[in-house]
Short mmCIF file of C-alpha atoms in Angstrom, two decimals:
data_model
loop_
_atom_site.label_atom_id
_atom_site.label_comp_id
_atom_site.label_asym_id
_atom_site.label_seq_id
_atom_site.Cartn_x
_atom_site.Cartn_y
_atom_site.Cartn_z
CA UNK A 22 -53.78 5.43 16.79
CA UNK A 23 -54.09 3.19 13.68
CA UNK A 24 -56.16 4.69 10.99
CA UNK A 25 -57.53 2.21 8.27
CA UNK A 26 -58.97 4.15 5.22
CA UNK A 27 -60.98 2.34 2.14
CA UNK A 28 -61.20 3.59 -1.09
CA UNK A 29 -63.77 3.70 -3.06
CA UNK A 30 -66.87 3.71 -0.22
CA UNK A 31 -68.82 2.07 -3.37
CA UNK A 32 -67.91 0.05 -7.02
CA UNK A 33 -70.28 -0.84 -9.38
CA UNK A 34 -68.72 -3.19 -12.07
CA UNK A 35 -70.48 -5.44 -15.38
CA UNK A 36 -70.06 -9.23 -14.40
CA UNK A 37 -66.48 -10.01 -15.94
CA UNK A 38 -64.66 -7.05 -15.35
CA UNK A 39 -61.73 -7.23 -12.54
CA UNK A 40 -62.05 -5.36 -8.98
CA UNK A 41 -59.59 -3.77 -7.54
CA UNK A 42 -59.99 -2.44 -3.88
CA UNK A 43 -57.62 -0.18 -2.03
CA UNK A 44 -56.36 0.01 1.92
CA UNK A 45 -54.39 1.98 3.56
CA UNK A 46 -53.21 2.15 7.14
CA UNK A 47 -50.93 4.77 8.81
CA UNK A 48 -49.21 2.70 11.39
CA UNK A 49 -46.55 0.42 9.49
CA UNK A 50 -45.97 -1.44 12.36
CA UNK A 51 -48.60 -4.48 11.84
CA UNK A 52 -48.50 -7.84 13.21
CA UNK A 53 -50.56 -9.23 9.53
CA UNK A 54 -53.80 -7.59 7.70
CA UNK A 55 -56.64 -9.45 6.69
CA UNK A 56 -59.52 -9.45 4.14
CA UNK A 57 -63.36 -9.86 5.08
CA UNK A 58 -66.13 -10.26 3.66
CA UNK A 59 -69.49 -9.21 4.69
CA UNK A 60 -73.20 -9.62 3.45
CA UNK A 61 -76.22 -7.84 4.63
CA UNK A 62 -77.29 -8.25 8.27
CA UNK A 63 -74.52 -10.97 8.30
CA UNK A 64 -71.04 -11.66 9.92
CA UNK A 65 -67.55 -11.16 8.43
CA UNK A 66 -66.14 -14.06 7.12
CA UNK A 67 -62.16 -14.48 6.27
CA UNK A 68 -60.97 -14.38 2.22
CA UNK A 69 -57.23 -13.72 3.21
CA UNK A 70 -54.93 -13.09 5.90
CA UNK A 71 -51.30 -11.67 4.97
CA UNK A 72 -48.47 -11.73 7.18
CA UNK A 73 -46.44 -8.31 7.58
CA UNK A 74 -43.45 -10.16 6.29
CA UNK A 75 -44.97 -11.34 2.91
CA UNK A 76 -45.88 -9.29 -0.22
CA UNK A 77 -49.31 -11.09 -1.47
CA UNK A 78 -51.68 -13.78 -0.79
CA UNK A 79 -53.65 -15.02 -3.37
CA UNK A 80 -57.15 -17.62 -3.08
CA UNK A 81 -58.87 -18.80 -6.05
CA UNK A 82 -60.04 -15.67 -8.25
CA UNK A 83 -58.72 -13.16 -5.15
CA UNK A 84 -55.36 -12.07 -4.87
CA UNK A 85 -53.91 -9.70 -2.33
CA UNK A 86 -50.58 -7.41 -1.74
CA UNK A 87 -49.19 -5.72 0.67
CA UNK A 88 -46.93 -3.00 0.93
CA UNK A 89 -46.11 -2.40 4.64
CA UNK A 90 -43.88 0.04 4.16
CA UNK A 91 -45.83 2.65 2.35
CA UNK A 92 -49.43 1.28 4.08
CA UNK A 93 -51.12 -0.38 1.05
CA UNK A 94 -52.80 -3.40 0.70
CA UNK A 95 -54.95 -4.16 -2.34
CA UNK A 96 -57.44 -6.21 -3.31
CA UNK A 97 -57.66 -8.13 -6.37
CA UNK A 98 -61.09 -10.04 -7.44
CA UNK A 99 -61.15 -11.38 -10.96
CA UNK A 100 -63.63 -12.13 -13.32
CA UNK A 101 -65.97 -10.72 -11.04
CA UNK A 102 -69.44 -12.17 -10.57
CA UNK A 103 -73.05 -11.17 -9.11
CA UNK A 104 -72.40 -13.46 -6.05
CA UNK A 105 -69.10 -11.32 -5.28
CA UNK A 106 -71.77 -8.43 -3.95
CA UNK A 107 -70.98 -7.49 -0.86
CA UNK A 108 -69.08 -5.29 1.45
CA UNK A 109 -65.06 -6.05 1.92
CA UNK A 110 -63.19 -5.09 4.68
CA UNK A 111 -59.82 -4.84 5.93
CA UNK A 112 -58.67 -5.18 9.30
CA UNK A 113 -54.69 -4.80 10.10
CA UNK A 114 -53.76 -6.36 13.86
CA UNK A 115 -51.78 -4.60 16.03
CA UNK A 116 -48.71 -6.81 18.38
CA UNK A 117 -52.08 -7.79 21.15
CA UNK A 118 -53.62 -9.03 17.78
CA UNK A 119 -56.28 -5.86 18.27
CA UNK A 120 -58.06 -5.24 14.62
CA UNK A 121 -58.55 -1.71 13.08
CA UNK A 122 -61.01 -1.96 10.44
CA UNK A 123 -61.40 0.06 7.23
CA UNK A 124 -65.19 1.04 6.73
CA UNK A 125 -65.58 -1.42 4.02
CA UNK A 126 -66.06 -1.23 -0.18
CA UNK A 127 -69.45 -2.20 -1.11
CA UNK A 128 -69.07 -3.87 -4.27
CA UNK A 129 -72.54 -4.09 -6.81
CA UNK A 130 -71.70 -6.67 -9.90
CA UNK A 131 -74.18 -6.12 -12.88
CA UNK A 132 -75.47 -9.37 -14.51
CA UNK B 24 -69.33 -27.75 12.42
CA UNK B 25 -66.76 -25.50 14.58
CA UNK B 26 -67.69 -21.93 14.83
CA UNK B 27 -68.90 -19.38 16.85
CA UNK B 28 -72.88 -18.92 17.98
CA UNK B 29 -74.15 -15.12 19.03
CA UNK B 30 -77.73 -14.96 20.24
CA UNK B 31 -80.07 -13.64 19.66
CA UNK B 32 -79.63 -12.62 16.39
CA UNK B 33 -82.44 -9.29 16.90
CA UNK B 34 -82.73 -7.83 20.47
CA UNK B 35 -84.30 -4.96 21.65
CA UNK B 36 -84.04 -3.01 24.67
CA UNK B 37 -86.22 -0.39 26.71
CA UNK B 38 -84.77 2.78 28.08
CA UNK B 39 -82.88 2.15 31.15
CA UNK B 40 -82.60 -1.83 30.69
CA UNK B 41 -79.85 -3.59 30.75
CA UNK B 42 -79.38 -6.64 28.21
CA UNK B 43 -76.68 -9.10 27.83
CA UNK B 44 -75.26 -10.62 24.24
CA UNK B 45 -73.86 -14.26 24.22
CA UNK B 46 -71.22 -15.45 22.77
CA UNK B 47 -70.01 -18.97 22.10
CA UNK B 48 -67.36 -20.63 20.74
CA UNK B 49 -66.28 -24.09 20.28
CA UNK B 50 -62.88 -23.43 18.01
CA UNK B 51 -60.74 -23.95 21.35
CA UNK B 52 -59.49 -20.50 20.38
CA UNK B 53 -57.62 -18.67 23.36
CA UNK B 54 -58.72 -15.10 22.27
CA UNK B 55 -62.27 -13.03 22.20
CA UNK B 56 -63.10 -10.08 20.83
CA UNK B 57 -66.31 -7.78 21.30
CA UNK B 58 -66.87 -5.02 18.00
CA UNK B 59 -69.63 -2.55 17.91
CA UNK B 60 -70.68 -1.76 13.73
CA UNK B 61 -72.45 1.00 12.78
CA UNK B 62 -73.59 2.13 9.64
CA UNK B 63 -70.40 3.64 7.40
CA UNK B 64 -68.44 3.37 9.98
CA UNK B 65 -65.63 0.42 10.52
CA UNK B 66 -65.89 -2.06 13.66
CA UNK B 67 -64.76 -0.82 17.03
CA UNK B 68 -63.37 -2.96 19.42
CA UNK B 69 -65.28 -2.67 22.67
CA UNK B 70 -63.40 -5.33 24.62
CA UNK B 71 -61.17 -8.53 24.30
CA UNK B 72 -59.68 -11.09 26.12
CA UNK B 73 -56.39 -13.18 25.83
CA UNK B 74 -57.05 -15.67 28.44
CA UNK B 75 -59.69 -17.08 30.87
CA UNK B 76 -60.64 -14.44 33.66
CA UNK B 77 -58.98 -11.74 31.96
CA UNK B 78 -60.05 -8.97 29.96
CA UNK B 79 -59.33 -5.47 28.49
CA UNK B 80 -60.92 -2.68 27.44
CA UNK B 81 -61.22 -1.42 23.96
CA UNK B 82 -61.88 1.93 22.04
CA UNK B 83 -65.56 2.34 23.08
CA UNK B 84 -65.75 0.25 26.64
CA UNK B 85 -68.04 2.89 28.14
CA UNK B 86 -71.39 1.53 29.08
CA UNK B 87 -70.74 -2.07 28.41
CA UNK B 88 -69.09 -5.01 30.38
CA UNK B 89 -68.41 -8.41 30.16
CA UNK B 90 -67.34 -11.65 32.07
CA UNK B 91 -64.76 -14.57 30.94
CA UNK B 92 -65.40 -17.45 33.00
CA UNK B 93 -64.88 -20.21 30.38
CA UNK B 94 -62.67 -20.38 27.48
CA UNK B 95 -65.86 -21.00 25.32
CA UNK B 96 -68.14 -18.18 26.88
CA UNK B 97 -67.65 -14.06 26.77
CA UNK B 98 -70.79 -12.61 27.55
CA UNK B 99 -71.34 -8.84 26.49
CA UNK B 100 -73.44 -6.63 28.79
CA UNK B 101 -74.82 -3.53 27.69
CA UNK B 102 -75.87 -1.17 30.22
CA UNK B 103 -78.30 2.07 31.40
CA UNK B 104 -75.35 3.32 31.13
CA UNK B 105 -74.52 3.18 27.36
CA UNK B 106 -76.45 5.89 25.66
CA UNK B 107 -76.49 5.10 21.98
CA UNK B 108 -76.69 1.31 21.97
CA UNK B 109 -78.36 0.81 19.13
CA UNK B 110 -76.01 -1.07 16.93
CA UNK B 111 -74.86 -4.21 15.44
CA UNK B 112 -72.39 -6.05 17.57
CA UNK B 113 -70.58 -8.63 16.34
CA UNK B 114 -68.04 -11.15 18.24
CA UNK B 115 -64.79 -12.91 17.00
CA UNK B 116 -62.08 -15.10 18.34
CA UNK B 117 -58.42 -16.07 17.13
CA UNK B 118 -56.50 -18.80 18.25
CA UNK B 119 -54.12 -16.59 20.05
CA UNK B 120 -51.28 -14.43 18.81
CA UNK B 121 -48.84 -14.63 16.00
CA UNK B 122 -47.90 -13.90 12.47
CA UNK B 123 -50.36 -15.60 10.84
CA UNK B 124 -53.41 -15.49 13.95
CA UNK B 125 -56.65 -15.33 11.75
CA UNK B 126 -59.72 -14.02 13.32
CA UNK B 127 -63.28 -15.67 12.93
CA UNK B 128 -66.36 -14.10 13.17
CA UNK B 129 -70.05 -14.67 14.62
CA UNK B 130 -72.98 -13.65 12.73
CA UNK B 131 -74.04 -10.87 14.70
CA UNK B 132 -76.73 -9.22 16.92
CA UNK B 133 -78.83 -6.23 15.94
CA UNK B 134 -79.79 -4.16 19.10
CA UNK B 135 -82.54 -1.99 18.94
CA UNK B 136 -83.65 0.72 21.37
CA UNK B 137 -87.20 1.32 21.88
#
């Protein structure tokens, strides 16, 4: 069974400084893994989506790797800002496109 | 706008009642996906389903059900028979299945037991 594991649980960063959020999985065999967001009392909504066969994605200020074969993916946000608060999630798919999600980083950026 | 609807957005249930979810999506997307979040803990899939009229379980599909009758449409049930349903659900589609399949999100319903 696919375990997804998110470290930290909780960041607190100055406005500026970069983020850097870590996901592992324990199953290498993954048909992509993807990036949420997710706001209080809200839905998730998509940042990235990386296929198993590529390395990194990147959108804007976020930037994501992968490392399928050691079960890493990592985060990148930079210049961070107070609207980037919120709780990120990964989610890798299995080959039915099933998601196992990480419990999520809740990120706090100080003004 | 394309997307996908849940309602209601707060529910709450008595002891013993059952209470269905909706979920709607106009996204033409083949695949839907039920997930049950609780707090500090990741999403659990509860069910999902590829096509029209077919469905499968998930990790937690004990005490719930739910129908696929149009493409659009997969109503979530939760039943008597689910004994911690307090929880926020949330439902998703995907086009269908593939390398680069991206999964979209409602905005969620917050069940309360009372």
């Amino acid at each position: 069974k696919q375990e997804v594991t998110q470290i930290p649980a909780a960041l607190s960063v100055p406005e500026g400084e970069n983020l850097v959020l870590n996901c592992s999985f324990t199953d290498s065999a993954i048909y992509n893994l993807q990036w949420f967001r997710q706001d209080p009392g809200k839905g998730l909504t998509s940042l990235l989506l990386i296929q198993s066969s590529q390395r990194e994605q990147t959108s804007g200020r976020l930037n994501a790797s992968l490392d399928k074969s050691s079960g890493r993916s990592t985060l990148y946000i930079a210049a961070s800002q107070p609207g980037d608060s919120a709780t990120y999630l990964c989610a890798v798919a299995d080959s039915d496109y099933k998601l196992s999600f990480g419990a999520g980083t809740t990120v706090t950026v100080r003004a | 706008d394309g997307g996908i609807t849940q309602s209601p957005k707060y529910l709450f249930r008595k002891e013993g009642q059952n209470v269905t979810l909706s979920c709607e999506q106009n996204l033409n997307h083949d695949a839907m996906y039920w997930y049950r979040q609780d707090p500090g803990q990741g999403l659990r899939l509860i069910y999902y389903s590829q096509i029209v009229n077919d469905f499968q379980k998930g990790d937690i599909a004990e005490g719930y059900s739910v129908s696929r009758e149009k493409k659009e449409s997969f109503p979530l049930t939760v039943t008597s028979a689910q004994k911690n349903p307090t929880a926020f659900y949330l439902c998703a589609s995907s086009r269908g299945f593939g390398w680069n399949t991206e999964a979209f999100f409602g905005q969620g319903t917050r069940l309360t037991v009372v």
